[in-house]
Coordinates of C-alpha atoms in Angstrom, one line a residue:
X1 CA 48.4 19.5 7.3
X2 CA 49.0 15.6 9.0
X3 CA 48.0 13.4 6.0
X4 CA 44.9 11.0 6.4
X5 CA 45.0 7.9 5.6
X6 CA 42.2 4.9 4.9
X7 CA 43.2 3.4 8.7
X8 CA 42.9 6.8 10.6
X9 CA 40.1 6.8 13.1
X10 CA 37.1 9.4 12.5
X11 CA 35.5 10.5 15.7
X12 CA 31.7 12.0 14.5
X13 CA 29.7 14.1 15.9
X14 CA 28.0 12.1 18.9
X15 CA 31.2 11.2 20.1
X16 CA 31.6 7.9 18.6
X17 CA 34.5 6.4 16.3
X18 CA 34.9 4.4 13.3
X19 CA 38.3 3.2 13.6
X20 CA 39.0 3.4 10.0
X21 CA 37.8 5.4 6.9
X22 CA 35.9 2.7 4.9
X23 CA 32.6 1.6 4.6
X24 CA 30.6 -1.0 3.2
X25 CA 28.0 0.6 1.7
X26 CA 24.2 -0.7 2.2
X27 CA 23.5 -3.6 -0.3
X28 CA 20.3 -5.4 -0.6
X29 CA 20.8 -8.7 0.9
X30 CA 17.6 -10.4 0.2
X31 CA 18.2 -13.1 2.8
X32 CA 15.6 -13.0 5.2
X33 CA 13.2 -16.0 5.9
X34 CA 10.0 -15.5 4.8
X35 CA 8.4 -14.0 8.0
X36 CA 10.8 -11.0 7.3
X37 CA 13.3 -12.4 10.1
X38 CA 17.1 -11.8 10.4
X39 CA 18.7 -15.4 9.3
X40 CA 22.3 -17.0 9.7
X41 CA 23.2 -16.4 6.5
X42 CA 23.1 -12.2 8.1
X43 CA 25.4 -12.8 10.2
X44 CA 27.7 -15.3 8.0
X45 CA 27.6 -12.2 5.7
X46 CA 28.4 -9.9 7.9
X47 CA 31.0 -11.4 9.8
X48 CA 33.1 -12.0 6.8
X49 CA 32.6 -8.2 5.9
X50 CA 33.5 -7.9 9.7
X51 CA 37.0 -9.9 9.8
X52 CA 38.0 -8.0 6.3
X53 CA 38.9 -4.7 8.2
X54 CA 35.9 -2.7 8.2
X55 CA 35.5 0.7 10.0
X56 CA 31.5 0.4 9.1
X57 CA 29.4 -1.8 7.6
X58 CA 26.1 -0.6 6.6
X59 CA 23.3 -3.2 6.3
X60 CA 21.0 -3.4 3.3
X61 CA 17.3 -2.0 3.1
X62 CA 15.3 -2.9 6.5
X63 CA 11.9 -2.0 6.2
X64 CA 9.7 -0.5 8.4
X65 CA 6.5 -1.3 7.1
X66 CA 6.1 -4.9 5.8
X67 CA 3.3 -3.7 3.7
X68 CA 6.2 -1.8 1.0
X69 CA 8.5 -3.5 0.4
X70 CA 11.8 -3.3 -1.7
X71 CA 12.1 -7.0 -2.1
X72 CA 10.2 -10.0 -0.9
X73 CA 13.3 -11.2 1.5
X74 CA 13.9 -7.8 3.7
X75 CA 14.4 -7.5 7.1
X76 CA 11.4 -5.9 8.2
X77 CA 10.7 -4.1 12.0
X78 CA 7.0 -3.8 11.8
X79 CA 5.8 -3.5 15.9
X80 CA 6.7 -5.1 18.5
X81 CA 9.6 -7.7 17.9
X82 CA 9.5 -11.4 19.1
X83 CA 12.1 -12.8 21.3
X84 CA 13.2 -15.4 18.1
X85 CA 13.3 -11.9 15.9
X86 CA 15.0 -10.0 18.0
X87 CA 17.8 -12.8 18.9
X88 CA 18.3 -13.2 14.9
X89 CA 19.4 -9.2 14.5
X90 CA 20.6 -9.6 17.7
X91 CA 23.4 -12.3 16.3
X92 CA 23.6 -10.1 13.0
X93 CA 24.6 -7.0 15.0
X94 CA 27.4 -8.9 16.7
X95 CA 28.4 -10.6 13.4
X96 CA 28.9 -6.9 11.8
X97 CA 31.1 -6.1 14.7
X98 CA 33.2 -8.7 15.1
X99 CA 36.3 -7.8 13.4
X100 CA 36.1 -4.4 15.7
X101 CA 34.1 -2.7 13.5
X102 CA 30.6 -0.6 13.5
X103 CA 27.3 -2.0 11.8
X104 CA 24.7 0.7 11.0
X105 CA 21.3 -0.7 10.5
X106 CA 19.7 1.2 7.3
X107 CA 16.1 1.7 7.6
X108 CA 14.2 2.3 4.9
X109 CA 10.5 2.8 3.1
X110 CA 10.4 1.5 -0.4
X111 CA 7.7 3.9 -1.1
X112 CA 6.3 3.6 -4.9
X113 CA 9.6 1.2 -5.4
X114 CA 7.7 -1.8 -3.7
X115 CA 6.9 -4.2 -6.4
X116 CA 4.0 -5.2 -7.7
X117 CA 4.6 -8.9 -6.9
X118 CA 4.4 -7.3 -2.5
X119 CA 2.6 -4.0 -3.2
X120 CA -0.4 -4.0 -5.4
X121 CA -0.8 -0.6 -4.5
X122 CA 2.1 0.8 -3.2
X123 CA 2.2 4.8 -1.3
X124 CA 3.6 8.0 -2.6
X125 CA 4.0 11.4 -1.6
X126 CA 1.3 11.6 -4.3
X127 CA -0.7 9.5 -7.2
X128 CA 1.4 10.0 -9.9
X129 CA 2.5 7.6 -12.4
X130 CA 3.9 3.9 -11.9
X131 CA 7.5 3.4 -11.7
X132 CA 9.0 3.6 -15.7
X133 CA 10.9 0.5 -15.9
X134 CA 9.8 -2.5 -18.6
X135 CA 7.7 -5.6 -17.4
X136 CA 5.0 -3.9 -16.0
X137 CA 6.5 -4.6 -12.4
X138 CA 5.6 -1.3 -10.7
X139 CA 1.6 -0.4 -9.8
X140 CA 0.5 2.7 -9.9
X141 CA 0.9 4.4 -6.3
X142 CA -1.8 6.2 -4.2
X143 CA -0.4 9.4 -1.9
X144 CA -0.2 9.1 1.8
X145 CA -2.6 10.9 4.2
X146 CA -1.3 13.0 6.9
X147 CA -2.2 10.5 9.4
X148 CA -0.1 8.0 7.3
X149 CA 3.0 10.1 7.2
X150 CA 3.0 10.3 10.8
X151 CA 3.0 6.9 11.4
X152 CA 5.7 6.9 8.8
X153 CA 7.6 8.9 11.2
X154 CA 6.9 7.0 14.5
X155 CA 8.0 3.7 12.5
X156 CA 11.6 5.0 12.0
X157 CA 11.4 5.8 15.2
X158 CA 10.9 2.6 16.5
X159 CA 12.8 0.7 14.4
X160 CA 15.7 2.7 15.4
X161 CA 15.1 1.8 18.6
X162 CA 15.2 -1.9 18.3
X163 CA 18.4 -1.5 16.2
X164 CA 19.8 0.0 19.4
X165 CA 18.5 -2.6 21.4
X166 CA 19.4 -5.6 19.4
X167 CA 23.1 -4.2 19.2
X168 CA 23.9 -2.2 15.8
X169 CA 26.0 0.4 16.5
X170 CA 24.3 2.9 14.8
X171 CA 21.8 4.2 12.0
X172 CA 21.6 5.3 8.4
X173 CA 18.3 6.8 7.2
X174 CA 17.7 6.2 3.8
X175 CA 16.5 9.3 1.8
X176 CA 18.1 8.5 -1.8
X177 CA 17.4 6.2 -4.9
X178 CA 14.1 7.0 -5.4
X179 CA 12.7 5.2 -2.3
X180 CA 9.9 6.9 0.0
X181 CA 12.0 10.0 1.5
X182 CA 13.8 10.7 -1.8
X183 CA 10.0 10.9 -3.5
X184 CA 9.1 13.1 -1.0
X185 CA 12.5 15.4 -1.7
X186 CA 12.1 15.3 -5.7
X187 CA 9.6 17.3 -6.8
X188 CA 8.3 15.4 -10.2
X189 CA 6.9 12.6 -7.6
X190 CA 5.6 15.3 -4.4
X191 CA 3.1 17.2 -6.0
X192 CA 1.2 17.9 -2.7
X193 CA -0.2 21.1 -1.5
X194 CA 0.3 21.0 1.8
X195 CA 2.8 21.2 4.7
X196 CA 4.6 18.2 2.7
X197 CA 4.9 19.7 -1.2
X198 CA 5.8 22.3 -2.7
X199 CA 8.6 24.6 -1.3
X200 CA 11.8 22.7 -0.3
X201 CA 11.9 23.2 3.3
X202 CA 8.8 21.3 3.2
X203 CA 9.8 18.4 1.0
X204 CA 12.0 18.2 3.4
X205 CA 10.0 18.1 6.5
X206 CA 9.5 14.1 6.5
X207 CA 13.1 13.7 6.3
X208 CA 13.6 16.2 9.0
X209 CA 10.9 15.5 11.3
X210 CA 12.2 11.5 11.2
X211 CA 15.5 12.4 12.2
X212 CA 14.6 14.2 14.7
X213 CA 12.4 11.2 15.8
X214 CA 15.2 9.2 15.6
X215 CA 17.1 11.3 17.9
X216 CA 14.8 11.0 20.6
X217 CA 14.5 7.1 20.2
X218 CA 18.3 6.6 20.1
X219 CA 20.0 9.2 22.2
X220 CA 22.5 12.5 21.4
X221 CA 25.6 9.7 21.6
X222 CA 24.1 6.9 19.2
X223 CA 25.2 7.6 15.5
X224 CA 23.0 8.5 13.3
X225 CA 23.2 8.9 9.1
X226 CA 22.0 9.7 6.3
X227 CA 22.0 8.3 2.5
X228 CA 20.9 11.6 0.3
X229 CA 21.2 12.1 -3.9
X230 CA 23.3 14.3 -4.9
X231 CA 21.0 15.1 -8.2
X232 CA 17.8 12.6 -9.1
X233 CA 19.6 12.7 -12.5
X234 CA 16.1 13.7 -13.9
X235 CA 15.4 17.0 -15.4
X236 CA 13.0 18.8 -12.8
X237 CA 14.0 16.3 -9.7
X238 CA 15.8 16.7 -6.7
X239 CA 19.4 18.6 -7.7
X240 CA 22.7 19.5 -6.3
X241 CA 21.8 22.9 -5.3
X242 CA 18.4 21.8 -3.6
X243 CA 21.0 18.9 -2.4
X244 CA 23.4 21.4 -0.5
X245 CA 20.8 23.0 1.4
X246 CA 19.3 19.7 2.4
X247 CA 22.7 18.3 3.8
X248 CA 23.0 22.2 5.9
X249 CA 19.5 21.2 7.3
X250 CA 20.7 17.8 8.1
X251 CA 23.7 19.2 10.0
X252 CA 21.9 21.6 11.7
X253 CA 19.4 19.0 13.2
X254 CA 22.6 16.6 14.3
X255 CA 23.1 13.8 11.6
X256 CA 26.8 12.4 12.2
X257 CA 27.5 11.5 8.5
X258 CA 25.3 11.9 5.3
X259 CA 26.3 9.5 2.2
X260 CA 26.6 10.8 -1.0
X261 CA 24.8 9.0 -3.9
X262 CA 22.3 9.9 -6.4
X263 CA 19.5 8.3 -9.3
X264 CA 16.7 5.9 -8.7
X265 CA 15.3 2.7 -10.8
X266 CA 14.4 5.1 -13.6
X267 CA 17.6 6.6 -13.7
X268 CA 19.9 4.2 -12.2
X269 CA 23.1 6.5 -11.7
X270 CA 24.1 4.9 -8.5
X271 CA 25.0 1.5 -11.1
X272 CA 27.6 4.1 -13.1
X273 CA 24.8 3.2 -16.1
X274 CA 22.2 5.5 -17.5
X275 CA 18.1 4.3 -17.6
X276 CA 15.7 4.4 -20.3
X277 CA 15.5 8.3 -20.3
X278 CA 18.2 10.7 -21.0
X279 CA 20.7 11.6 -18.2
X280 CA 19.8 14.9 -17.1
X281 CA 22.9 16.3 -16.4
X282 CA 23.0 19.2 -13.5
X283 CA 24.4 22.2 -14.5
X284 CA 25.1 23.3 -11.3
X285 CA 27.8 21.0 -10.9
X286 CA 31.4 21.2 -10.7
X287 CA 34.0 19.6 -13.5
X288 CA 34.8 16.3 -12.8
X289 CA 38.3 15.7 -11.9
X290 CA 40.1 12.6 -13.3
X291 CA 39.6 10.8 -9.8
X292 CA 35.8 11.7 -9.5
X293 CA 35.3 9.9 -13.2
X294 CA 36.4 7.1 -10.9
X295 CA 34.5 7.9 -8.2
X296 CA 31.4 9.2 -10.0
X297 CA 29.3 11.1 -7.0
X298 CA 32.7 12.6 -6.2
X299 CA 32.1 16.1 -7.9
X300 CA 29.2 16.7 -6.5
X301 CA 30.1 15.7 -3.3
X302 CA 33.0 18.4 -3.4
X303 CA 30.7 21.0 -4.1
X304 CA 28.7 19.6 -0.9
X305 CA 31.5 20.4 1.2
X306 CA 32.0 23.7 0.4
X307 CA 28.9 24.8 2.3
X308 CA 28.9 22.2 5.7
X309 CA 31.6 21.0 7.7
X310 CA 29.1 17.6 8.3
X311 CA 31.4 14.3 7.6
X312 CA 30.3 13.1 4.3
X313 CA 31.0 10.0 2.6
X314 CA 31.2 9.1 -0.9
X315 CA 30.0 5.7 -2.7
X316 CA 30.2 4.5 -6.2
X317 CA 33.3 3.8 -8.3
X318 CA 36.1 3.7 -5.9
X319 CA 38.4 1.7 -7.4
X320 CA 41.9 2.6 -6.9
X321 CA 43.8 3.3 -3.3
X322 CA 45.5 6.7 -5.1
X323 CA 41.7 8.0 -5.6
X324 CA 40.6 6.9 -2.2
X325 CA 43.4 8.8 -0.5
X326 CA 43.3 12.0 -2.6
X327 CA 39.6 12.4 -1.8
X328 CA 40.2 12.1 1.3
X329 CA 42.9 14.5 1.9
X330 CA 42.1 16.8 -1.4
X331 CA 38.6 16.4 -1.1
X332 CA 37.5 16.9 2.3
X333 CA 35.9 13.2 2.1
X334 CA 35.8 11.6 5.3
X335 CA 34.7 8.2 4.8
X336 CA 35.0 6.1 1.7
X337 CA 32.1 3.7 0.8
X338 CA 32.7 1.0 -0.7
X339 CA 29.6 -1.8 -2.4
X340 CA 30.8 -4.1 -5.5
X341 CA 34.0 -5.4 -4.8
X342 CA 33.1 -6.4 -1.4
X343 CA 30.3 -9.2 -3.0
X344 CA 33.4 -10.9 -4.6
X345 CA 36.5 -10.1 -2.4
X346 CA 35.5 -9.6 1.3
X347 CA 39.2 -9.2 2.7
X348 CA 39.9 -5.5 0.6
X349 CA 39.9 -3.6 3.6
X350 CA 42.2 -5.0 5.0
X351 CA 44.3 -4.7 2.3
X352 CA 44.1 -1.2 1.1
X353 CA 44.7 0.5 4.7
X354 CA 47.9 -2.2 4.9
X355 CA 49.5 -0.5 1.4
X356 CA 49.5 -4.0 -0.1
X357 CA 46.6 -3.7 -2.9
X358 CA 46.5 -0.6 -5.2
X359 CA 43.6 -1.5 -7.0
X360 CA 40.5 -3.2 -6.8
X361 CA 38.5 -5.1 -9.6
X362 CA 35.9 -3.6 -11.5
X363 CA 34.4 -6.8 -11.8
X364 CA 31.2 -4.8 -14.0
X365 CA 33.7 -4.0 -16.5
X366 CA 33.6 -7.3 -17.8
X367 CA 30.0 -8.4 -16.8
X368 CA 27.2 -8.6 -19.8
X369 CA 24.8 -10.5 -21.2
X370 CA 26.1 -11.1 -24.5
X371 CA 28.5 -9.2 -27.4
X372 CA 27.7 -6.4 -29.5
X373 CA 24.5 -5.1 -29.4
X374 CA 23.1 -7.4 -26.2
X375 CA 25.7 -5.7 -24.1
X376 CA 26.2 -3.2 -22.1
X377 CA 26.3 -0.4 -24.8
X378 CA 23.5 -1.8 -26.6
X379 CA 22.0 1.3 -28.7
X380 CA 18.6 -0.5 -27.1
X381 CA 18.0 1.3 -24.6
X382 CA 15.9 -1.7 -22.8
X383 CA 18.7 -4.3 -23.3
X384 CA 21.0 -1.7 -21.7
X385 CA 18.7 -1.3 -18.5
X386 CA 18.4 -5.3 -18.6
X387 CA 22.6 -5.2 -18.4
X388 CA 22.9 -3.3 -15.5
X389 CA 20.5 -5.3 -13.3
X390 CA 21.8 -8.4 -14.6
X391 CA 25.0 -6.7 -13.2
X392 CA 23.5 -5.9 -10.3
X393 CA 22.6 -9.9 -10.1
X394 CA 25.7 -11.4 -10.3
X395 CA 27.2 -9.3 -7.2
X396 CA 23.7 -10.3 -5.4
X397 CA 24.2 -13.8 -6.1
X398 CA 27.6 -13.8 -4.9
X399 CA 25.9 -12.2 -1.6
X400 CA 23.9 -15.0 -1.2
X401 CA 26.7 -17.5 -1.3
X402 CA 28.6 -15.5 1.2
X403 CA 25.2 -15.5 3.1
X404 CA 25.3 -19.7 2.7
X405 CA 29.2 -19.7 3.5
X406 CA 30.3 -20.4 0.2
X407 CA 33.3 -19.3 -2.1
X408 CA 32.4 -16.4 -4.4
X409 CA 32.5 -16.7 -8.0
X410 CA 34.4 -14.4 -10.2
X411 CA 32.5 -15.2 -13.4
X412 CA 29.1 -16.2 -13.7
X413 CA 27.0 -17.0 -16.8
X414 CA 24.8 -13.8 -16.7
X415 CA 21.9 -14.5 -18.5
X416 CA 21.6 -17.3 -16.0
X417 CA 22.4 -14.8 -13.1
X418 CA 19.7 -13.0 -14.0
X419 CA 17.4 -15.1 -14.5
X420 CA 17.9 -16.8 -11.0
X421 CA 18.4 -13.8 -9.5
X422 CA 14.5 -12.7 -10.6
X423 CA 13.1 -16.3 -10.5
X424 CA 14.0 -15.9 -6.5
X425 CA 13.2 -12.7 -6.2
X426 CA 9.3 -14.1 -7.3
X427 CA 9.7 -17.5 -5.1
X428 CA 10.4 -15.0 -2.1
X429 CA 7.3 -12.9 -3.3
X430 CA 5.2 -15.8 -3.3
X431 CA 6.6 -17.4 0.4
X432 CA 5.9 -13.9 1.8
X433 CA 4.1 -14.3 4.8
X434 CA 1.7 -11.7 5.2

């Protein structure tokens, strides 16, 4: 068997080709101006991901409702789009490709994850209880109507479209992390009774029913994927076995590549931390091997493959070229995503496919608030939580600076990070045109 390596083209499904085996996985940018609208600091962003080797740059959370919201500064395709909006993603789309690489547009519904601050009542797949984080940032959701979820549907539809139109090379739908189609999967948030709840095959339906949507809007040679959990991480949520069958449905109704991940705000496994609950672990999961420790959706990813033959691709962890390869050609991997390192170093693709970089900076390693018991193993289970998104806040602040065409920074008070990080988050809230 001819051995794969990270700069070996992958032709998918539809016909179209990455021209290497990495990805930037989706990141929340948080850039747009504050009528929702693609910026320059997109496409200064993506073109440095761009012209550091890319096969695939996935874009962060664009909305299709501006009424839900994951943060204040999304891109948002809600109706028609203005000349000026469409000439913004229009000059985004050819920034993501300008090193010869693809840019997937990932559209998204923040579903009962839109804020407080943008959604004073945000929609679920039914009215149960407010996201369980601290601060009170979360309101209590209401459950969509029929009607609603159709024009759920019809909205990735279109925005699919325009993302066509204005030049991204493909899609990702994004049905994991706890946002509106991974609700409507795990079945401690869909409680319905209808066509929507209940068995599996019709949690599913909404996932299902928009990608077929999608197809229609985009065309049987436009890429088209999917980001799905692996496990919710939550005892009685969405699981690996519930996980495989979803990713056989997805390959039977033509998605090109479905992304491995897994957790949500409450259980924030796709951060390699644990939330304020205990980590439900899924017994139906395989050992980890040394190299998915590193890679820590890996496992589950291998038991994935075993029932499809759909390209899959694998995101969190990924640290060092030996585990990127051996997945790969062990694993039955076919893309490796890769998030983190790329908000500090943009030029590691580039670098791993030539041989010349063996490992990459786990920058989080080394990130906390303070020693002891205000880190990141804090027995405090609320100072641990506050850790990992003051992680998360150092690598989005380096985003921005990429965004303003600034150097990155490799060390960063955190506390500080943080706190900027959330003070502009709330500036954006308040700037939101509505």
């Amino acid at each position: 068997m001819t051995k794969i390596n990270l700069g070996d083209p992958l032709t998918l499904p539809c016909g179209a080709t990455l021209p290497n085996r990495l990805c930037k996985s989706a990141m929340t940018e948080g850039l747009a101006d504050d009528h929702n609208r693609a910026t320059d600091k997109h496409a200064r962003l993506y073109e440095a991901w761009a012209e550091g080797g890319l096969g695939l740059s996935v874009t962060g959370n664009v909305m299709v409702d501006k009424r839900y919201l994951e943060r204040a500064a999304n891109i948002v395709i809600d109706g028609e789009q203005s000349d000026e909006q469409m000439h913004g993603l229009s000059k985004m789309a050819e920034a993501g490709r300008s090193g010869g690489g693809h840019i997937w547009m990932q559209i998204s519904h923040a579903g009962r994850q839109s804020p407080k601050a943008i959604a004073t009542e945000p929609v679920a797949p039914s009215a149960i209880g407010e996201v369980a984080l601290p601060g009170g940032l979360f309101a209590k959701p209401r459950a969509l109507t029929t009607d609603e979820i159709k024009d759920v549907i019809a909205r990735f539809a279109h925005t699919a479209s325009v993302a066509k139109t204005a030049g991204f090379t493909g899609v990702q739908v994004h049905s994991a992390h706890g946002y509106l189609l991974s609700e409507f999967l795990n079945p401690l948030i869909n409680q319905r009774e209808d066509e929507w709840g209940g068995s599996l095959e019709n949690r599913a339906r909404l996932l299902l029913e928009i990608i077929a949507a999608v197809r229609a809007a985009v065309g049987s040679d436009y890429p088209i994927g999917v980001k799905l959990n692996s496990s919710d991480f939550q005892k009685g949520g969405f699981a690996l076995d519930e996980c495989i069958s979803v990713v056989g449905m997805l390959e039977q109704a033509g998605v090109d590549l479905v992304e491995i991940s897994g957790g949500n705000y409450e259980q924030p496994a796709l951060l390699g931390i644990e939330g304020l609950e205990p980590v439900y672990k899924d017994e139906t999961a395989v050992k980890a091997s040394t190299r998915a420790r590193e890679a820590y959706f890996l496992n589950y990813a291998t038991a994935i493959r075993k029932n499809c033959n759909i390209p899959l691709m694998v995101t969190g962890g990924f640290r060092s070229r030996e585990a990127m390869l051996a997945a790969l050609n062990e694993d039955d991997i076919q893309v490796i995503g890769l998030a983190r390192p790329l908000c500090v170093d943009t030029d590691l693709p580039e670098r791993l496919i030539e041989g010349s970089l063996d490992r990459l900076t786990s920058w989080e390693d080394s990130l906390a608030l303070g020693p002891g018991i205000f880190g990141p193993e804090s027995s405090n289970p609320t100072l641990r939580a506050m850790n990992g998104f003051a992680n998360m806040a150092f690598f989005y602040r380096n985003i921005l600076r990429l965004g303003e065409g600034r150097p990155t920074k490799h060390r960063m008070n955190m506390l500080f990070a943080f706190l900027a990080h959330h003070m502009q988050d709330g500036k954006d809230a308040k700037n939101l045109k509505r």
